[in-house]
Short mmCIF file of C-alpha atoms in Angstrom, two decimals:
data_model
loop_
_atom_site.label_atom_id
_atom_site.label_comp_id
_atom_site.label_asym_id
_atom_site.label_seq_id
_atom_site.Cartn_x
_atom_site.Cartn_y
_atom_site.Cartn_z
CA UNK A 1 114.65 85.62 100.67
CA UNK A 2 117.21 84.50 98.22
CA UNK A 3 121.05 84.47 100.07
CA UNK A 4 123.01 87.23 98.15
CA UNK A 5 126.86 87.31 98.35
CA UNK A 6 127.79 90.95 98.23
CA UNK A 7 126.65 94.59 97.89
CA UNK A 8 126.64 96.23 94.69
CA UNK A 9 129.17 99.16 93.66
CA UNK A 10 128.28 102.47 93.05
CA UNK A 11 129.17 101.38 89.32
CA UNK A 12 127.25 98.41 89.03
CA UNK A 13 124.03 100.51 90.87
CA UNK A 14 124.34 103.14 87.95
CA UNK A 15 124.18 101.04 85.32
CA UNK A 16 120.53 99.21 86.32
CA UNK A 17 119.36 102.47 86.46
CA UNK A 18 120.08 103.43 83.58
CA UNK A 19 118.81 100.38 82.48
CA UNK A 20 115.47 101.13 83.76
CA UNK A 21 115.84 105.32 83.03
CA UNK A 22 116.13 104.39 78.91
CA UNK A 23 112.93 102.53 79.15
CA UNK A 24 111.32 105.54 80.64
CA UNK A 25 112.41 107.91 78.25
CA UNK A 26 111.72 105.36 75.38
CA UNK A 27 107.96 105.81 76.30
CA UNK A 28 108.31 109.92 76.91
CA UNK A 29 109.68 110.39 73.76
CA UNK A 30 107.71 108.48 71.95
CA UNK A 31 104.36 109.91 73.36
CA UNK A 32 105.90 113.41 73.75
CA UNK A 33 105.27 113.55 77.49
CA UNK A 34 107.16 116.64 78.60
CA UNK A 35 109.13 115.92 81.69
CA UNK A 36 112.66 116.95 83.12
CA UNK A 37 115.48 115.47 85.31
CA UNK A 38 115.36 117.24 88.77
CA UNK A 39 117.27 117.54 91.93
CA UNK A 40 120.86 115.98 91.89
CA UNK A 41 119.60 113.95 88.92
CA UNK A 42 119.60 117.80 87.00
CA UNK A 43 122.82 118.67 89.24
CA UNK A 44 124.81 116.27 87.86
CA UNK A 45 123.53 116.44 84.15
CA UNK A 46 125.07 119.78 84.25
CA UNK A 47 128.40 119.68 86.20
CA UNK A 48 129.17 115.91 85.86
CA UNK A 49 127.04 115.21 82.38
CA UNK A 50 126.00 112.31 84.04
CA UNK A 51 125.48 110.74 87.56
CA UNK A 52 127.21 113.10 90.38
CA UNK A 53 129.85 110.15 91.40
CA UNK A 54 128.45 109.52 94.44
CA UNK A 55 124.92 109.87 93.94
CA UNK A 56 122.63 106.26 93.88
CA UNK A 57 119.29 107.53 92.59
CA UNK A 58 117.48 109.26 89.28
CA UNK A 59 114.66 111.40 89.75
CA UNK A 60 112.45 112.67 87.00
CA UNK A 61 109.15 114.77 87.21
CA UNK A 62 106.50 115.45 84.90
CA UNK A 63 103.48 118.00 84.97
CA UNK A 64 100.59 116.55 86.74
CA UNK A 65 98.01 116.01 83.96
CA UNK A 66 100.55 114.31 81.72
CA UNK A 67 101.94 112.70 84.87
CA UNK A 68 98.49 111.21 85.04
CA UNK A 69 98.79 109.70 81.36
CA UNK A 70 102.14 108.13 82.35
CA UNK A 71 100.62 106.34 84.86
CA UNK A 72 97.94 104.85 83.01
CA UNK A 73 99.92 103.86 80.06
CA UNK A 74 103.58 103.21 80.68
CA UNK A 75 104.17 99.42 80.62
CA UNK A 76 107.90 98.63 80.79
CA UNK A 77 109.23 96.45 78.31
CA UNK A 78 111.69 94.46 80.58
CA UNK A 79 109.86 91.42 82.43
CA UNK A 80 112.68 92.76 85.45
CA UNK A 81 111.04 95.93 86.02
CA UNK A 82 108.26 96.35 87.77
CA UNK A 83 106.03 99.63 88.87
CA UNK A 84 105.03 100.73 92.53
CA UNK A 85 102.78 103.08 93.32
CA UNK A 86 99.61 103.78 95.01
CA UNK A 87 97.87 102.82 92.30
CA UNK A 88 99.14 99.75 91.58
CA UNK A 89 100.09 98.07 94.81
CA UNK A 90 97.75 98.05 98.00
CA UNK A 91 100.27 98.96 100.45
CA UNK A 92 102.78 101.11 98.78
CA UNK A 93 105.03 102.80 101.31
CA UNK A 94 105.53 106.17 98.27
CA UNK A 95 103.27 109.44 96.82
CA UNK A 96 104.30 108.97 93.76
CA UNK A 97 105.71 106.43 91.02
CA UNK A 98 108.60 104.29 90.96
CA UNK A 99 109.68 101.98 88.61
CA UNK A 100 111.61 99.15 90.13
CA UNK A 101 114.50 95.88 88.89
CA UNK A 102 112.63 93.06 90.66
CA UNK A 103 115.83 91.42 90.63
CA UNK A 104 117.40 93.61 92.88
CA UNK A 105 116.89 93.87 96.63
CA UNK A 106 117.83 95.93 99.03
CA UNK A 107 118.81 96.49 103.10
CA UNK A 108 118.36 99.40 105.02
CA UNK A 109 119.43 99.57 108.76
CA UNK A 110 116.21 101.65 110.04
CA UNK A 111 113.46 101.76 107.50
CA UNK A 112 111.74 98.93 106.06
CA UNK A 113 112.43 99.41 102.60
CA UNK A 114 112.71 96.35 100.55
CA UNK A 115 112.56 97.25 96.87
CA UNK A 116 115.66 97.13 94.50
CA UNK A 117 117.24 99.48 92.56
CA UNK A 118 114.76 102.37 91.21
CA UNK A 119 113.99 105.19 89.27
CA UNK A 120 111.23 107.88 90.74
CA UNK A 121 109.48 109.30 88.83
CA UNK A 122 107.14 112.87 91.07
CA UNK A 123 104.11 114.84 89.70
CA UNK A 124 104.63 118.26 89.33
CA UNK A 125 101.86 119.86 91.23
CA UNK A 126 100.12 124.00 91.15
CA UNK A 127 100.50 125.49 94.69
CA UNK A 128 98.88 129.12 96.01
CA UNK A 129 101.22 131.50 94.63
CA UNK A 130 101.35 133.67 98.21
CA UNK A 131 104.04 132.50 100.38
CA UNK A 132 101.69 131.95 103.40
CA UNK A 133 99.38 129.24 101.36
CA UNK A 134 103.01 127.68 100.38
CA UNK A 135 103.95 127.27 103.77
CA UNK A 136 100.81 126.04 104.86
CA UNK A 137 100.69 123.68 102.30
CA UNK A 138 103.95 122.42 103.10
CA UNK A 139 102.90 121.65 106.87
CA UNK A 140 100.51 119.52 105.67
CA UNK A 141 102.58 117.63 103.67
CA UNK A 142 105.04 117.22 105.87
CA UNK A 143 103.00 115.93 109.07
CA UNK A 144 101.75 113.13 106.44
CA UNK A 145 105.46 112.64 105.26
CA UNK A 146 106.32 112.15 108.90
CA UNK A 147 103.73 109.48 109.72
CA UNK A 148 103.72 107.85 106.53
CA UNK A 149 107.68 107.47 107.34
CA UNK A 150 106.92 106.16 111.12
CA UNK A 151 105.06 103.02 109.97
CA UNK A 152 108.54 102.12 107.73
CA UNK A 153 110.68 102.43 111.01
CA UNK A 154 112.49 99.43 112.13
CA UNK A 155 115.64 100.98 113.96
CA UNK A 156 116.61 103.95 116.29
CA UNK A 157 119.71 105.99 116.22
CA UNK A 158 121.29 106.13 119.79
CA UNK A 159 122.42 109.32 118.70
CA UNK A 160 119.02 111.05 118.88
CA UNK A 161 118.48 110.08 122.61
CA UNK A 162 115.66 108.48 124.44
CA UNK A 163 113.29 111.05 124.08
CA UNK A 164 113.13 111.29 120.33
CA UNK A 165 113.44 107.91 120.03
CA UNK A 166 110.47 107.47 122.50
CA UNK A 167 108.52 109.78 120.27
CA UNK A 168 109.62 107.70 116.96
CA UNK A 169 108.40 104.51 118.42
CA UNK A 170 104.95 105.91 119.67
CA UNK A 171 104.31 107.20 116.18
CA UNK A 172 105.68 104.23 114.79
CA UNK A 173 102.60 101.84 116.61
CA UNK A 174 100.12 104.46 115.90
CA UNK A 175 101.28 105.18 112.30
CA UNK A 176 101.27 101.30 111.83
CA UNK A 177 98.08 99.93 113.45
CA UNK A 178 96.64 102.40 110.18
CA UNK A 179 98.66 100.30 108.13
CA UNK A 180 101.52 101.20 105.49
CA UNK A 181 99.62 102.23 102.76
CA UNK A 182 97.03 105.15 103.97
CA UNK A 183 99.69 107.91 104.66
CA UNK A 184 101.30 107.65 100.72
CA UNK A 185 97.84 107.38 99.63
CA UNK A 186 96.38 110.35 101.65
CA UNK A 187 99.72 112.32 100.42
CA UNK A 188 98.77 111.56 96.78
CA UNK A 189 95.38 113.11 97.33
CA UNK A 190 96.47 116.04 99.20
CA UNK A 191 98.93 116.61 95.74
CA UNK A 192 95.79 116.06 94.12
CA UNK A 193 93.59 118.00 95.49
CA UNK A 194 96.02 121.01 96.11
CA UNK A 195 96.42 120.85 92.14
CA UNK A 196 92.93 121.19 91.46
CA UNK A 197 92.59 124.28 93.37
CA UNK A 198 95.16 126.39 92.75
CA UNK A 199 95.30 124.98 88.79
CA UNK A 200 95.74 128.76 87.12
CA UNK A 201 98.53 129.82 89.84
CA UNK A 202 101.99 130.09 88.63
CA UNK A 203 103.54 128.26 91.27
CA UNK A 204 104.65 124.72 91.25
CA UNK A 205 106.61 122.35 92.90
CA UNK A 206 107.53 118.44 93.22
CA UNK A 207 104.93 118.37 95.99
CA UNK A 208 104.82 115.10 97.11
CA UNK A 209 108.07 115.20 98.09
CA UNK A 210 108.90 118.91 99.05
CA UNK A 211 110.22 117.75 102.56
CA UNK A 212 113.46 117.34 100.91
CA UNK A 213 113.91 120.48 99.75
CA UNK A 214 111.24 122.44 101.82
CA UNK A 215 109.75 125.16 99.40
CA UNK A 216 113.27 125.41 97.12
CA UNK A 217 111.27 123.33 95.03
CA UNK A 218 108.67 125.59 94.88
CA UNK A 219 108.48 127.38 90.86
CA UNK A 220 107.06 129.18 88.32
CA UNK A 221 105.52 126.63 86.03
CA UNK A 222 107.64 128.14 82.65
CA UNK A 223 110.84 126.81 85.15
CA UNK A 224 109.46 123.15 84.91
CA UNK A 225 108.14 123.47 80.91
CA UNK A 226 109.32 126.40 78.12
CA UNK A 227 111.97 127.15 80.25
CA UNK A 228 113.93 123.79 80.34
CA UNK A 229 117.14 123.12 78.76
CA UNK A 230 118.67 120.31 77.15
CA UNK A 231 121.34 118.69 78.68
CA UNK A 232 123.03 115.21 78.69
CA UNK A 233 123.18 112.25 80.80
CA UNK A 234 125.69 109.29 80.37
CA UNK A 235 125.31 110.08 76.33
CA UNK A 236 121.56 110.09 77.09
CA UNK A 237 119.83 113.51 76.08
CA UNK A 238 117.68 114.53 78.40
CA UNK A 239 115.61 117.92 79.68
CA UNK A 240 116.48 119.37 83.43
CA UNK A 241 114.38 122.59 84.71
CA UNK A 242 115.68 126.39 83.57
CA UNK A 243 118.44 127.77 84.73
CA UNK A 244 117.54 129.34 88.38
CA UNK A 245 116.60 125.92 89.52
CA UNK A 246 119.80 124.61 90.43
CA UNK A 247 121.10 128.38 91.28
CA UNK A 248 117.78 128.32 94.20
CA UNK A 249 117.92 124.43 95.47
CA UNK A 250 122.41 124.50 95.47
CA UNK A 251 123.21 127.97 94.97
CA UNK A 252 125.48 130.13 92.95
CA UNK A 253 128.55 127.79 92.92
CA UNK A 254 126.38 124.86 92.22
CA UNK A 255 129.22 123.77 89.45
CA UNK A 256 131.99 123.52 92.02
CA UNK A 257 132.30 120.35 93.24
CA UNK A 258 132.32 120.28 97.12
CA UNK A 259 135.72 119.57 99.02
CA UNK A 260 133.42 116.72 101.00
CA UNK A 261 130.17 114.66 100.59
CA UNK A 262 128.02 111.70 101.15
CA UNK A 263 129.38 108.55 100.99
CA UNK A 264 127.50 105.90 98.95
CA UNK A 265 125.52 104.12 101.18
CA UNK A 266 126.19 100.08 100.20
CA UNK A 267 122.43 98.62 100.44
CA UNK A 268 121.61 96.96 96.86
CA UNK A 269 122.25 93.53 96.24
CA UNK A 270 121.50 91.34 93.30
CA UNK A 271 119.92 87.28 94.16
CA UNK A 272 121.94 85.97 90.84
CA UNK A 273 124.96 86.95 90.35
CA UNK A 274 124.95 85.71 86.77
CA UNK A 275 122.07 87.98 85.70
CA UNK A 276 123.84 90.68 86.90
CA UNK A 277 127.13 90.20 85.41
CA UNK A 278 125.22 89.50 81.68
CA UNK A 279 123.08 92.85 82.20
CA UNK A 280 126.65 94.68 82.89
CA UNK A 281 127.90 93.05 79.75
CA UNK A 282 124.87 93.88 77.63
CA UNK A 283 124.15 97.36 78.55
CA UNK A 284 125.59 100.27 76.15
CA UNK A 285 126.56 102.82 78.02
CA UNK A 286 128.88 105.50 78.43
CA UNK A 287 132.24 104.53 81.04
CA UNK A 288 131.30 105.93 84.97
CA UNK A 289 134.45 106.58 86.39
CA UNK A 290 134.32 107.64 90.43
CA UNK A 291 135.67 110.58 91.88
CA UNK A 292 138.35 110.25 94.36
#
């Protein structure tokens, strides 16, 4: 691995993805592939018109069957970005699709995550529209999500004692004598399948990742498609689900700004310093300033 001399800024982090996010949308627009900005991606479209300051990802989601046609057709049209998914890499550790700056790397303390900076991009999937076939649906998710995480685990937090720990590391050396690739794939098939079979409910959700948010991502399909609104994102216009999406995942007073949050975690790194300062030079975008 290439020495790198520093972590990147939360500034510097926003701007590759945005980098990458324009090239998405690019190909969405042009094919008319309806999709929408979701979680704190949607959040802070709305309240911040942009990134939420301290937030270091972008997620997007798009209806299954066009979800599908992404897949199969988006080629980015930088020779620095790259896709992952189960598709098109043997052992790749996600569900779903993310589209990657090769030259970017990353370090995390206790998962063995090694791609750069990203953009994800979830299917949106039909789920039973009774609450019991949600929550069932959601187990099984889950225990996947769980074992699919074990065989990324490098690290142990003291703070969860032995016994947890000793639990983490057994399902670690099971999860990983599978290898790292058969839990995301048998995830993506689950989404699949669950799709196919409830296809005329009214209920969707980002399924593939609903551990997150538990069944807060769980809607009716009109919330995901006629329903969304417009909204902008660092000048970039851009769709986010209707309205009672943010009011059911954050809550009433989802536009105040909480009194204390996350800290950006400082795990991306560039290997050339020089390509990174030219792509900060070259990018139009609109100024990110942090909030204190």
């Amino acid at each position: 691995m290439a020495t790198v001399s520093s972590f990147l800024t939360i500034k510097e982090v926003h701007l590759y993805m945005l980098n990458i996010l324009d090239d998405i949308l690019a190909f969405l627009n042009e094919n008319d592939v309806p999709y929408v900005l979701t979680g704190g991606s949607a959040l802070g479209a709305i309240r911040h018109r942009g990134f939420i300051p301290w937030d270091d990802d972008i997620d997007l989601a798009i209806p299954r069957e066009s979800y599908e046609f992404f897949l199969k057709n988006y080629k980015p049209t930088q020779p620095e970005f790259s896709i992952l998914s189960v598709y098109d890499t043997d052992n790749s550790d996600i569900s779903y699709m993310r589209v990657i700056n090769v030259e970017t790397a990353s370090s995390n303390e206790y998962l063995n995550i090694n791609n750069g900076i990203f953009v994800d991009v979830f299917p949106i999937d039909h789920l039973p529209d009774n609450n019991m076939g949600q929550k069932w649906a959601y187990y099984k998710m889950k225990r996947l999500d769980l074992w699919r995480n074990s065989t990324r685990r490098v690290a142990y937090k003291d703070a969860d004692g032995f016994l947890i720990n000793s639990i983490k590391r057994t399902m670690a050396f099971l999860a990983r004598r599978k290898g790292i690739g058969v839990y995301a794939n048998k995830m993506n098939q689950l989404a699949i399948k669950t799709n196919e079979k409830n296809k005329n409910s009214q209920t969707v959700s980002l399924y593939v990742v609903q551990g997150i948010n538990k069944l807060k991502e769980n809607n009716t399909i009109e919330t995901y498609t006629t329903e969304r609104q417009h909204a902008v994102f660092e000048g970039r216009k851009v769709y986010i689900p209707g309205e009672k999406y943010l009011t059911k995942i954050y809550g009433p007073n989802y536009m105040e700004i909480p009194h204390s949050h996350k800290s950006h975690g400082k795990f991306y790194m560039i290997n050339d310093q020089d390509k990174g300062r030219a792509l900060e030079a070259g990018l139009n975008h609109t100024d990110i300033s942090e909030e204190k």
